[in-house]
Tab-separated table of C-alpha atoms and ligand atoms in Angstrom:
chain	number	residue	atom	x	y	z
M	1	MET	CA	-2.392	-24.368	-31.603
M	2	ASN	CA	-1.219	-22.829	-28.724
M	3	THR	CA	-3.423	-20.344	-26.644
M	4	LEU	CA	-0.834	-17.614	-25.207
M	5	ARG	CA	-0.976	-14.665	-23.032
M	6	ILE	CA	0.202	-11.713	-24.858
M	7	ASP	CA	2.895	-10.930	-22.464
M	8	LYS	CA	4.362	-14.426	-23.576
M	9	ILE	CA	3.622	-13.549	-27.380
M	10	LEU	CA	5.449	-10.447	-27.187
M	11	LYS	CA	8.528	-11.634	-25.171
M	12	THR	CA	8.970	-15.420	-26.625
M	13	SER	CA	7.040	-16.067	-29.897
M	14	LYS	CA	8.629	-15.968	-33.297
M	15	ILE	CA	7.426	-14.865	-36.415
M	16	GLY	CA	5.439	-17.708	-38.401
M	17	ASP	CA	4.170	-19.047	-34.994
M	18	GLN	CA	0.347	-19.732	-35.232
M	19	ILE	CA	-1.118	-18.900	-32.179
M	20	ILE	CA	-4.313	-18.298	-30.326
M	21	ALA	CA	-5.116	-14.946	-28.298
M	22	ARG	CA	-7.910	-13.887	-26.323
M	23	GLY	CA	-8.437	-10.489	-24.537
M	24	TRP	CA	-10.412	-7.228	-24.806
M	25	VAL	CA	-10.557	-4.417	-27.634
M	26	ARG	CA	-8.496	-1.480	-26.722
M	27	THR	CA	-9.143	0.313	-30.024
M	28	PHE	CA	-10.417	-0.710	-33.623
M	29	ARG	CA	-9.064	1.356	-36.451
M	30	ALA	CA	-9.722	1.653	-40.215
M	31	ASN	CA	-11.479	-1.528	-40.136
M	32	ARG	CA	-8.539	-3.210	-39.775
M	33	PHE	CA	-6.193	-3.006	-36.764
M	34	VAL	CA	-7.445	-4.130	-33.389
M	35	ALA	CA	-5.343	-3.501	-30.688
M	36	LEU	CA	-6.144	-6.250	-28.354
M	37	ASN	CA	-5.080	-6.287	-24.221
M	38	ASP	CA	-5.451	-9.066	-22.223
M	39	GLY	CA	-3.998	-7.711	-18.808
M	40	SER	CA	-0.761	-9.779	-18.857
M	41	THR	CA	1.117	-6.836	-19.831
M	42	ILE	CA	0.840	-2.885	-20.475
M	43	LYS	CA	1.442	-3.737	-24.273
M	44	ASN	CA	-1.523	-4.402	-26.557
M	45	LEU	CA	-1.127	-7.206	-29.449
M	46	GLN	CA	-1.792	-5.706	-32.884
M	47	CYS	CA	-4.044	-7.782	-34.878
M	48	VAL	CA	-4.645	-7.220	-38.511
M	49	LEU	CA	-7.815	-8.063	-40.300
M	50	ASP	CA	-8.494	-8.653	-43.678
M	51	PHE	CA	-11.678	-6.817	-44.287
M	52	GLU	CA	-12.887	-8.405	-47.491
M	53	SER	CA	-12.972	-11.932	-45.654
M	54	LEU	CA	-14.849	-11.072	-42.688
M	55	ASP	CA	-18.414	-11.405	-42.126
M	56	LYS	CA	-19.780	-7.963	-42.041
M	57	LYS	CA	-21.917	-8.269	-38.982
M	58	MET	CA	-19.105	-9.577	-37.018
M	59	LEU	CA	-17.186	-6.526	-37.780
M	60	LYS	CA	-19.633	-4.291	-36.546
M	61	SER	CA	-19.371	-5.907	-32.928
M	62	ILE	CA	-15.635	-5.382	-33.094
M	63	THR	CA	-15.701	-2.422	-30.628
M	64	THR	CA	-13.548	-0.961	-27.950
M	65	GLY	CA	-14.323	-2.989	-24.645
M	66	ALA	CA	-15.463	-6.194	-26.909
M	67	ALA	CA	-13.946	-9.567	-25.992
M	68	LEU	CA	-12.324	-11.502	-28.767
M	69	LYS	CA	-10.590	-14.669	-29.378
M	70	ILE	CA	-8.137	-14.485	-32.379
M	71	GLU	CA	-6.288	-17.140	-34.501
M	72	GLY	CA	-3.684	-16.195	-36.458
M	73	ILE	CA	-0.153	-15.916	-37.636
M	74	LEU	CA	2.715	-14.085	-36.220
M	75	THR	CA	4.385	-11.828	-38.815
M	76	GLU	CA	6.821	-8.953	-38.693
M	77	SER	CA	4.997	-5.602	-38.167
M	78	ILE	CA	5.940	-2.623	-40.609
M	79	GLY	CA	3.956	-0.075	-38.547
M	80	SER	CA	5.722	1.677	-35.810
M	81	GLY	CA	5.154	0.757	-32.129
M	82	GLN	CA	5.698	-3.037	-32.365
M	83	ASN	CA	7.696	-5.455	-34.235
M	84	ILE	CA	5.256	-8.261	-34.182
M	85	GLU	CA	1.641	-8.584	-35.344
M	86	LEU	CA	-1.090	-11.267	-35.492
M	87	GLN	CA	-2.440	-11.718	-39.074
M	88	VAL	CA	-5.881	-12.857	-38.291
M	89	LYS	CA	-7.067	-16.070	-39.656
M	90	LYS	CA	-10.170	-16.485	-37.375
M	91	LEU	CA	-12.081	-14.347	-34.879
M	92	ASN	CA	-14.590	-15.037	-32.713
M	93	VAL	CA	-16.554	-12.153	-30.722
M	94	ILE	CA	-16.843	-14.053	-27.269
M	95	GLY	CA	-18.449	-10.875	-25.306
M	96	ILE	CA	-20.106	-7.870	-27.263
M	97	CYS	CA	-19.841	-4.380	-25.788
M	98	ASP	CA	-21.952	-1.745	-26.868
M	99	PRO	CA	-19.987	1.425	-27.767
M	100	GLU	CA	-22.769	3.639	-26.991
M	101	ILE	CA	-23.066	2.988	-23.405
M	102	TYR	CA	-19.367	1.525	-22.427
M	103	PRO	CA	-17.902	4.051	-20.241
M	104	ILE	CA	-14.104	3.307	-20.871
M	105	GLN	CA	-13.423	4.900	-23.793
M	106	PRO	CA	-10.300	5.037	-25.834
M	107	LYS	CA	-9.412	8.812	-24.397
M	108	LYS	CA	-8.109	9.992	-21.197
M	109	HIS	CA	-10.450	9.650	-18.486
M	110	SER	CA	-10.227	11.602	-15.021
M	111	LEU	CA	-9.228	9.007	-11.998
M	112	GLU	CA	-12.193	10.380	-10.033
M	113	PHE	CA	-14.549	9.295	-12.768
M	114	LEU	CA	-12.904	5.901	-12.970
M	115	ARG	CA	-13.543	5.438	-9.359
M	116	GLU	CA	-16.918	5.538	-9.868
M	117	LYS	CA	-16.680	2.785	-12.471
M	118	ALA	CA	-14.435	0.600	-10.037
M	119	HIS	CA	-15.850	-2.641	-11.929
M	120	LEU	CA	-14.324	-1.327	-15.303
M	121	ARG	CA	-11.277	0.700	-14.229
M	122	ILE	CA	-9.109	-2.398	-14.291
M	123	ARG	CA	-9.401	-2.190	-18.225
M	124	THR	CA	-7.535	1.105	-18.442
M	125	ASN	CA	-3.681	1.382	-18.471
M	126	THR	CA	-2.876	3.208	-15.510
M	127	ILE	CA	-5.181	1.028	-13.076
M	128	ALA	CA	-4.028	-2.152	-14.698
M	129	ALA	CA	-0.305	-1.097	-14.680
M	130	VAL	CA	-0.786	-0.068	-10.889
M	131	MET	CA	-2.522	-3.617	-9.833
M	132	ARG	CA	0.246	-5.450	-11.712
M	133	VAL	CA	3.061	-3.420	-9.725
M	134	ARG	CA	0.963	-3.862	-6.410
M	135	SER	CA	0.900	-7.782	-7.273
M	136	ASN	CA	4.692	-7.875	-7.966
M	137	LEU	CA	5.484	-5.956	-4.818
M	138	ALA	CA	3.350	-8.127	-2.502
M	139	ILE	CA	5.261	-11.020	-3.774
M	140	SER	CA	8.501	-9.378	-3.410
M	141	ILE	CA	7.433	-8.530	0.277
M	142	HIS	CA	6.830	-12.507	0.779
M	143	GLN	CA	10.256	-13.343	-1.033
M	144	PHE	CA	12.404	-10.930	1.097
M	145	PHE	CA	10.988	-12.340	4.228
M	146	SER	CA	11.469	-15.747	2.950
M	147	GLN	CA	15.117	-15.523	2.221
M	148	LYS	CA	15.799	-14.077	5.654
M	149	ASN	CA	13.969	-17.125	7.346
M	150	PHE	CA	11.071	-15.044	8.728
M	151	PHE	CA	7.745	-17.103	9.283
M	152	TYR	CA	4.635	-16.160	7.669
M	153	ILE	CA	1.726	-15.882	10.368
M	154	HIS	CA	-1.825	-15.223	10.068
M	155	SER	CA	-3.149	-12.727	12.688
M	156	PRO	CA	-6.708	-12.886	13.366
M	157	ILE	CA	-9.115	-10.282	11.516
M	158	ILE	CA	-11.731	-10.342	14.349
M	159	THR	CA	-10.384	-9.386	17.804
M	160	SER	CA	-10.941	-8.142	21.377
M	161	ASN	CA	-7.640	-6.141	21.697
M	162	ASP	CA	-7.142	-2.499	20.556
M	163	ALA	CA	-3.435	-2.696	19.683
M	164	GLU	CA	-3.158	0.697	19.127
M	165	GLY	CA	-5.444	2.611	21.436
M	166	ALA	CA	-6.568	4.877	18.796
M	167	GLY	CA	-10.029	3.883	19.356
M	168	ASP	CA	-11.140	3.991	15.850
M	169	LEU	CA	-12.453	0.439	15.673
M	170	PHE	CA	-15.386	-1.239	13.444
M	171	ARG	CA	-17.531	-3.208	15.722
M	172	VAL	CA	-18.208	-6.775	14.902
M	173	THR	CA	-21.508	-8.094	16.136
M	174	THR	CA	-24.214	-10.444	15.587
M	175	LEU	CA	-26.564	-8.492	17.849
M	176	GLU	CA	-29.703	-6.895	16.326
M	177	LEU	CA	-28.995	-3.331	16.293
M	178	GLU	CA	-32.654	-2.068	16.714
M	179	ASN	CA	-33.293	-4.727	19.404
M	180	LEU	CA	-30.233	-4.536	21.696
M	181	PRO	CA	-30.180	-6.682	24.825
M	182	GLN	CA	-29.138	-4.834	27.983
M	183	ASN	CA	-27.810	-6.132	31.127
M	184	ASN	CA	-28.804	-5.076	34.937
M	185	ILE	CA	-26.842	-1.729	34.828
M	186	GLY	CA	-28.627	-0.472	31.486
M	187	LYS	CA	-25.581	-1.161	29.332
M	188	VAL	CA	-25.457	-3.303	26.018
M	189	ASP	CA	-25.110	-7.310	27.293
M	190	PHE	CA	-22.104	-8.322	25.238
M	191	GLU	CA	-22.579	-11.678	26.812
M	192	LYS	CA	-25.465	-12.387	24.559
M	193	ASP	CA	-23.326	-11.351	21.441
M	194	PHE	CA	-21.658	-13.900	19.254
M	195	PHE	CA	-18.296	-14.042	21.019
M	196	GLY	CA	-19.818	-13.177	24.462
M	197	ASN	CA	-17.780	-10.020	24.528
M	198	PRO	CA	-17.366	-6.737	22.534
M	199	THR	CA	-15.070	-7.570	19.099
M	200	HIS	CA	-13.938	-5.479	16.387
M	201	LEU	CA	-11.873	-5.455	13.244
M	202	THR	CA	-8.083	-5.577	13.973
M	203	VAL	CA	-6.103	-2.101	13.561
M	204	SER	CA	-2.894	-4.266	13.482
M	205	GLY	CA	-1.571	-7.701	13.649
M	206	GLN	CA	1.109	-6.588	15.982
M	207	LEU	CA	0.101	-7.797	19.646
M	208	GLN	CA	-0.420	-11.320	17.987
M	209	ALA	CA	2.718	-11.219	16.166
M	210	GLU	CA	4.676	-10.553	19.414
M	211	ILE	CA	3.340	-13.841	20.715
M	212	TYR	CA	4.633	-15.944	17.866
M	213	ALA	CA	7.819	-14.007	17.587
M	214	GLN	CA	8.581	-15.046	21.192
M	215	GLY	CA	8.546	-18.765	19.810
M	216	LEU	CA	9.369	-18.529	16.205
M	217	GLY	CA	12.199	-15.710	16.542
M	218	ASN	CA	11.341	-14.030	13.549
M	219	VAL	CA	7.741	-13.414	11.860
M	220	TYR	CA	5.733	-11.112	9.960
M	221	THR	CA	1.961	-10.574	8.940
M	222	PHE	CA	0.584	-9.384	5.795
M	223	GLY	CA	-3.132	-8.511	6.178
M	224	PRO	CA	-5.810	-6.389	6.109
M	225	THR	CA	-6.588	-3.755	8.909
M	226	PHE	CA	-9.120	-1.459	9.554
M	227	ARG	CA	-9.593	1.986	10.905
M	228	ALA	CA	-12.673	3.906	11.307
M	229	GLU	CA	-10.452	7.211	11.402
M	230	ASN	CA	-12.663	9.815	9.754
M	231	SER	CA	-9.661	11.165	7.826
M	232	ASN	CA	-10.655	11.802	3.989
M	233	THR	CA	-7.216	12.313	2.774
M	234	ALA	CA	-5.383	10.986	-0.063
M	235	ARG	CA	-3.302	8.700	2.061
M	236	HIS	CA	-5.903	7.172	4.444
M	237	LEU	CA	-7.983	4.160	3.963
M	238	ALA	CA	-10.486	2.791	6.150
M	239	GLU	CA	-9.285	-0.937	5.105
M	240	PHE	CA	-5.597	-1.277	4.210
M	241	TRP	CA	-3.032	-3.824	4.020
M	242	MET	CA	-0.136	-3.795	6.360
M	243	ILE	CA	3.229	-5.710	6.483
M	244	GLU	CA	4.140	-6.271	10.153
M	245	PRO	CA	7.570	-8.065	10.784
M	246	GLU	CA	8.217	-8.646	14.629
M	247	MET	CA	11.710	-9.806	15.657
M	248	ALA	CA	12.869	-11.666	19.011
M	249	PHE	CA	16.225	-10.223	20.153
M	250	HIS	CA	15.988	-7.182	18.382
M	251	ASP	CA	16.548	-3.513	19.647
M	252	LEU	CA	15.345	-0.340	18.071
M	253	ASN	CA	18.647	-0.002	15.876
M	254	ASP	CA	18.021	-3.418	14.665
M	255	ASN	CA	14.365	-2.635	13.956
M	256	ILE	CA	15.692	0.465	11.763
M	257	GLN	CA	18.068	-1.390	9.937
M	258	LEU	CA	15.818	-3.957	8.841
M	259	ALA	CA	12.944	-1.692	7.616
M	260	GLU	CA	15.771	0.250	5.590
M	261	GLU	CA	16.716	-3.028	4.110
M	262	PHE	CA	13.422	-4.218	3.404
M	263	ILE	CA	12.410	-1.250	1.696
M	264	ARG	CA	15.552	-0.875	-0.576
M	265	TRP	CA	15.378	-4.728	-1.443
M	266	VAL	CA	11.563	-4.777	-2.385
M	267	LEU	CA	12.080	-1.384	-4.451
M	268	ARG	CA	14.937	-2.998	-6.421
M	269	ASP	CA	13.220	-6.234	-7.010
M	270	THR	CA	10.257	-4.204	-8.175
M	271	LEU	CA	12.319	-2.122	-10.535
M	272	GLU	CA	13.220	-5.536	-12.444
M	273	ASN	CA	9.947	-7.109	-12.182
M	274	SER	CA	7.749	-4.101	-13.172
M	275	GLU	CA	10.096	-2.707	-15.976
M	276	ALA	CA	7.265	-2.016	-18.576
M	277	ASP	CA	4.583	-0.822	-16.362
M	278	LEU	CA	7.139	1.496	-14.343
M	279	ALA	CA	8.159	2.972	-17.785
M	280	PHE	CA	4.536	3.561	-18.414
M	281	LEU	CA	3.815	5.166	-15.016
M	282	ASN	CA	7.121	7.259	-15.319
M	283	ASP	CA	5.678	9.011	-18.457
M	284	ARG	CA	2.552	9.519	-16.624
M	285	PHE	CA	4.193	10.733	-13.540
M	286	GLU	CA	6.394	13.298	-15.828
M	287	ALA	CA	3.179	14.608	-17.584
M	288	GLU	CA	1.310	15.312	-14.345
M	289	GLU	CA	4.538	17.026	-12.961
M	290	ARG	CA	4.723	19.053	-16.112
M	291	GLN	CA	0.919	20.305	-15.164
M	292	LYS	CA	2.443	21.681	-11.793
M	293	PRO	CA	4.233	25.004	-11.303
M	294	LYS	CA	7.536	24.811	-11.334
M	295	ASN	CA	8.530	25.238	-7.854
M	296	GLN	CA	6.191	22.103	-6.907
M	297	ARG	CA	7.750	20.051	-9.338
M	298	SER	CA	9.257	16.853	-8.196
M	299	GLU	CA	13.049	16.881	-8.696
M	300	PHE	CA	13.053	13.297	-9.874
M	301	ASN	CA	10.958	11.339	-12.124
M	302	LEU	CA	9.272	8.208	-11.003
M	303	ILE	CA	12.077	5.893	-11.500
M	304	ASP	CA	14.971	8.006	-10.567
M	305	ARG	CA	13.028	8.751	-7.430
M	306	ILE	CA	12.808	4.801	-6.359
M	307	LYS	CA	16.743	4.841	-7.509
M	308	PHE	CA	17.665	7.660	-5.156
M	309	ILE	CA	15.994	5.720	-2.110
M	310	ILE	CA	17.933	2.437	-3.147
M	311	ASN	CA	21.094	4.080	-3.266
M	312	HIS	CA	20.982	6.344	-0.405
M	313	ASP	CA	21.021	5.787	3.286
M	314	PHE	CA	18.022	7.102	5.217
M	315	GLU	CA	18.787	9.951	7.523
M	316	ARG	CA	18.297	9.118	10.981
M	317	ILE	CA	17.351	11.919	13.913
M	318	SER	CA	15.894	11.711	17.100
M	319	TYR	CA	12.467	13.516	17.622
M	320	ASP	CA	14.290	16.140	19.688
M	321	GLN	CA	16.319	16.975	16.701
M	322	ALA	CA	13.456	17.072	14.428
M	323	ILE	CA	11.525	19.637	16.783
M	324	ARG	CA	15.016	21.824	16.733
M	325	ILE	CA	14.998	21.591	12.919
M	326	LEU	CA	11.227	22.479	12.281
M	327	GLN	CA	11.243	24.969	14.881
M	328	ASN	CA	14.136	26.979	13.427
M	329	SER	CA	12.553	26.351	9.643
M	330	LYS	CA	11.734	29.031	7.385
M	331	PRO	CA	8.163	27.852	6.970
M	332	ASN	CA	7.639	27.922	10.825
M	333	LYS	CA	9.054	31.250	11.412
M	334	LYS	CA	7.136	32.929	8.549
M	335	ASN	CA	4.004	30.955	9.897
M	336	LYS	CA	3.397	28.788	6.763
M	337	PHE	CA	2.774	25.538	8.586
M	338	LYS	CA	-0.924	24.971	9.411
M	339	TYR	CA	0.060	23.449	12.795
M	340	PRO	CA	2.734	25.593	14.129
M	341	ILE	CA	5.855	24.069	15.953
M	342	THR	CA	5.004	25.144	19.620
M	343	GLY	CA	7.301	23.169	21.038
M	344	TRP	CA	8.437	19.738	22.433
M	345	GLY	CA	5.840	16.979	22.778
M	346	ILE	CA	3.611	17.815	20.068
M	347	ASP	CA	2.699	15.318	17.413
M	348	LEU	CA	4.289	15.742	14.070
M	349	GLN	CA	2.020	16.616	11.179
M	350	SER	CA	2.343	15.449	7.545
M	351	GLU	CA	3.196	18.827	6.516
M	352	HIS	CA	6.176	18.801	8.988
M	353	GLU	CA	7.398	15.167	7.852
M	354	ARG	CA	7.339	16.291	4.493
M	355	PHE	CA	9.390	19.257	5.225
M	356	LEU	CA	11.959	17.247	6.804
M	357	VAL	CA	11.985	14.819	3.872
M	358	GLU	CA	11.539	16.906	0.641
M	359	LYS	CA	13.106	20.197	1.819
M	360	HIS	CA	15.549	19.796	4.781
M	361	PHE	CA	17.273	16.509	4.211
M	362	LYS	CA	16.030	15.590	0.568
M	363	LYS	CA	16.100	11.861	1.538
M	364	PRO	CA	13.948	9.463	3.301
M	365	VAL	CA	14.146	10.331	7.221
M	366	VAL	CA	13.976	7.957	10.242
M	367	ILE	CA	12.728	9.849	13.376
M	368	TYR	CA	13.428	7.942	16.794
M	369	ASP	CA	12.728	8.378	20.530
M	370	TYR	CA	9.454	10.109	20.345
M	371	PRO	CA	7.511	11.350	23.354
M	372	LYS	CA	5.787	8.740	25.146
M	373	SER	CA	2.578	10.646	25.416
M	374	ILE	CA	2.054	10.614	21.468
M	375	LYS	CA	2.917	6.835	20.913
M	376	ALA	CA	1.209	3.694	21.957
M	377	PHE	CA	1.481	1.823	25.477
M	378	TYR	CA	3.495	-0.931	24.323
M	379	MET	CA	6.468	1.101	23.175
M	380	ARG	CA	9.768	0.703	25.536
M	381	MET	CA	10.443	3.254	27.688
M	382	ASN	CA	13.789	5.087	27.503
M	383	PRO	CA	16.208	5.831	30.423
M	384	ASP	CA	14.672	9.530	30.358
M	385	ASP	CA	11.231	8.398	31.275
M	386	LYS	CA	10.086	10.821	28.635
M	387	THR	CA	10.470	9.522	25.629
M	388	VAL	CA	9.868	5.878	24.195
M	389	ALA	CA	12.097	3.237	21.590
M	390	ALA	CA	9.856	4.439	18.734
M	391	MET	CA	10.628	4.919	15.139
M	392	ASP	CA	8.815	6.469	12.107
M	393	VAL	CA	10.013	6.278	8.324
M	394	LEU	CA	8.933	9.178	6.469
M	395	PHE	CA	9.193	9.207	2.633
M	396	PRO	CA	8.766	11.955	-0.167
M	397	GLY	CA	5.312	12.627	-1.207
M	398	ILE	CA	3.933	10.181	1.458
M	399	GLY	CA	5.115	11.192	4.897
M	400	GLU	CA	4.939	8.447	7.036
M	401	ILE	CA	5.160	5.184	5.705
M	402	VAL	CA	6.570	2.955	8.729
M	403	GLY	CA	5.798	3.164	12.334
M	404	GLY	CA	7.633	0.798	14.658
M	405	SER	CA	9.142	0.409	17.882
M	406	GLN	CA	10.982	-1.675	20.328
M	407	ARG	CA	8.518	-3.171	22.873
M	408	GLU	CA	8.299	-3.079	26.433
M	409	GLU	CA	9.570	-6.340	27.658
M	410	ARG	CA	9.937	-5.545	31.239
M	411	ILE	CA	6.622	-6.371	33.375
M	412	ASP	CA	6.719	-3.356	35.736
M	413	TYR	CA	7.248	-0.847	33.262
M	414	LEU	CA	4.484	-1.918	31.138
M	415	ARG	CA	1.971	-2.539	34.035
M	416	LYS	CA	2.797	1.129	34.818
M	417	ARG	CA	2.227	2.379	31.396
M	418	ILE	CA	-1.101	0.411	31.022
M	419	ASN	CA	-2.361	2.049	34.433
M	420	GLU	CA	-1.107	5.568	33.360
M	421	LEU	CA	-3.243	5.054	30.098
M	422	ASN	CA	-6.434	3.525	32.037
M	423	ILE	CA	-6.000	0.530	29.795
M	424	SER	CA	-7.574	-2.413	30.986
M	425	ALA	CA	-4.877	-5.062	32.299
M	426	LYS	CA	-7.766	-7.812	32.693
M	427	GLU	CA	-8.191	-7.678	28.832
M	428	LEU	CA	-4.311	-7.544	28.220
M	429	TRP	CA	-3.699	-10.956	30.852
M	430	TRP	CA	-2.133	-12.569	28.133
M	431	TYR	CA	0.363	-9.677	26.792
M	432	LEU	CA	1.462	-9.164	30.300
M	433	GLU	CA	2.048	-12.696	31.206
M	434	LEU	CA	4.512	-13.134	28.284
M	435	ARG	CA	6.596	-10.737	30.224
M	436	GLN	CA	6.793	-13.192	32.895
M	437	PHE	CA	7.628	-16.282	30.900
M	438	GLY	CA	10.838	-15.808	29.263
M	439	SER	CA	10.482	-12.213	28.110
M	440	VAL	CA	12.993	-10.901	25.632
M	441	PRO	CA	13.722	-7.685	24.080
M	442	HIS	CA	12.035	-7.463	20.861
M	443	SER	CA	10.915	-5.104	18.070
M	444	GLY	CA	8.826	-4.633	15.220
M	445	PHE	CA	7.282	-2.131	12.705
M	446	GLY	CA	4.452	-2.053	10.224
M	447	LEU	CA	4.559	-0.807	6.579
M	448	GLY	CA	1.356	0.476	5.094
M	449	PHE	CA	1.326	-1.462	1.794
M	450	GLU	CA	-0.783	0.849	-0.040
M	451	ARG	CA	1.607	3.829	0.867
M	452	LEU	CA	4.287	1.865	-0.528
M	453	VAL	CA	2.414	1.122	-3.588
M	454	GLN	CA	1.682	5.035	-3.867
M	455	PHE	CA	5.458	5.812	-3.685
M	456	VAL	CA	6.386	3.140	-6.450
M	457	THR	CA	3.516	4.024	-8.657
M	458	GLY	CA	3.459	7.895	-8.401
M	459	MET	CA	-0.246	7.731	-7.797
M	460	ASN	CA	-1.211	10.779	-5.582
M	461	ASN	CA	-4.501	9.166	-4.212
M	462	ILE	CA	-4.554	6.022	-2.123
M	463	ARG	CA	-7.901	5.248	-3.515
M	464	ASP	CA	-6.251	4.451	-6.869
M	465	VAL	CA	-3.759	1.913	-5.498
M	466	ILE	CA	-6.114	-0.651	-3.960
M	467	PRO	CA	-8.593	-2.494	-6.156
M	468	PHE	CA	-11.555	-1.139	-4.012
M	469	PRO	CA	-11.242	1.367	-1.854
M	470	ARG	CA	-12.916	1.925	1.711
M	471	THR	CA	-13.113	5.441	2.825
M	472	PRO	CA	-15.783	7.439	4.880
M	473	GLN	CA	-19.263	7.038	3.118
M	474	ASN	CA	-17.915	4.606	0.535
M	475	ALA	CA	-17.856	0.893	0.721
M	476	SER	CA	-19.475	0.389	-2.660
M	477	PHE	CA	-18.371	-2.731	-5.298
L	501	4AD	O1	2.022	3.685	12.729
L	501	4AD	P1	0.919	2.481	12.715
L	501	4AD	O2	-0.550	3.017	13.455
L	501	4AD	O3	1.527	1.325	13.515
L	501	4AD	C1	0.964	0.212	13.793
L	501	4AD	O4	-0.373	-0.297	13.760
L	501	4AD	C2	1.811	-0.574	14.669
L	501	4AD	N1	1.265	-1.827	15.231
L	501	4AD	C3	2.811	-1.344	13.376
L	501	4AD	C4	3.981	-2.249	14.293
L	501	4AD	O5	4.612	-1.652	15.143
L	501	4AD	N2	3.789	-3.542	14.118
L	501	4AD	O6	0.297	1.896	11.248
L	501	4AD	C5	1.761	1.406	10.497
L	501	4AD	C6	1.395	2.067	9.021
L	501	4AD	C7	1.775	3.670	9.010
L	501	4AD	O7	3.054	4.110	8.901
L	501	4AD	C8	0.946	3.998	7.625
L	501	4AD	O8	1.964	3.533	6.312
L	501	4AD	C9	0.005	2.749	7.446
L	501	4AD	O9	0.295	1.865	8.336
L	501	4AD	N3	-1.269	3.237	7.960
L	501	4AD	C10	-2.379	3.427	7.141
L	501	4AD	N4	-2.271	3.502	5.573
L	501	4AD	C11	-3.181	3.417	4.949
L	501	4AD	N5	-4.507	4.020	5.519
L	501	4AD	C12	-4.674	4.346	7.075
L	501	4AD	N6	-5.543	4.572	7.697
L	501	4AD	C13	-3.548	3.909	7.790
L	501	4AD	N7	-2.984	4.075	9.077
L	501	4AD	C14	-1.784	3.525	9.043
L	502	MG	MG1	2.138	5.719	12.893
């Protein structure tokens, strides 16, 4: 007899097939109907028990959350909600579950409550749907780059470089914190540390990807990145996954082009691969929207929002244009922005980004050519000497989803910039050296994976789209 996953049973099995299914009880009704879920699909397998023939003690242990192994015959279902059901011939309770203390009851739990039960929340429809979509998205991403002949490189997790210069680093050390060795000027003696110099968890794989692009041509990284920024928002994690393609002989336009193509391709693929989960998440999204005041509701449902992105070009505007639009916008004139637009040079806040995307253009927006003062040291200086060849992609409901740039490939410009920013040229010797040995124009970007998963699944809080979120004051599980 075949042991099959429920997804397979529902898709390919036939009436009369004898099969074995294993999973966890979602509900048990009328001493007769077990809704069994094994995680392979959002759908449950309805299993029908013959009450008379079952051991009464065993019957008692069929409770929500219990793990079962069931042998039976597939029959046509007369009940609504499914076409096929399993007539149970043999049933084993593999793992009991005390219904008095099991936190995941067959009712709606708040996402906040479920975050505290991160070891059990994967047994809920919502989190399981999100995590299956997340998995499919990750695979689509690899497929996109693979069919474009990009090479997947593994950039280091531990590093001594600060790619973004943001300063929000998680130190990595084997030194005893209670007993730090000091050098002769009274500072911590990192020569005694494991690596012989200060190290931390990486904030980005970009600098290493740049090295590999200038040898392999087109590469990408897809790995965890770490930022100790103390932002307790629904869009920030201390540990998040980033996809960072890096391409030799690509300028900023090629870079924007690739970012658009990439996002569209992955979204299209996911609509196909995750149909059932997205249908479930779409219902959930619509129900959530109905709770909101009319003027705050999304114009689209979840699936139409994804389709809209697939079918429309992104709007491309320069930072100059963005500032002008924002300056003349209603919320700015009426003092509705928390951070008023005071003039050229300011950094855009999420409220500004979302205004441009959701209210002004009503589609994704790419902003390019930002002031150098608000961007990282490695971005290529524009001829105006004021702006750099940067680009951010902004998404509805999310704000910034991609940040990228053309890189400074000219050694004299790079040296000047490093000096201006007081960055140690000594530590970046290899990065500078690359600009001496066959340096070519090159570009890349970083897409925040969780922000993409948020967009696709419609989850409001980034903590619900990663299995075990790390945020300030929280690294449990
Ligand atoms: O704009 P960022 O900081 O760019 C870089 O790190 C570049 N090195 C990328 C590159 O050019 N190769 O980050 C890129 C993206 C952001 O647009 C955002 O989607 C995501 O990473 N991101 C975060 N996601 C979750 N939590 C955080 N704390 C994030 N910080 C950035
Ligand atoms: Mg950014």
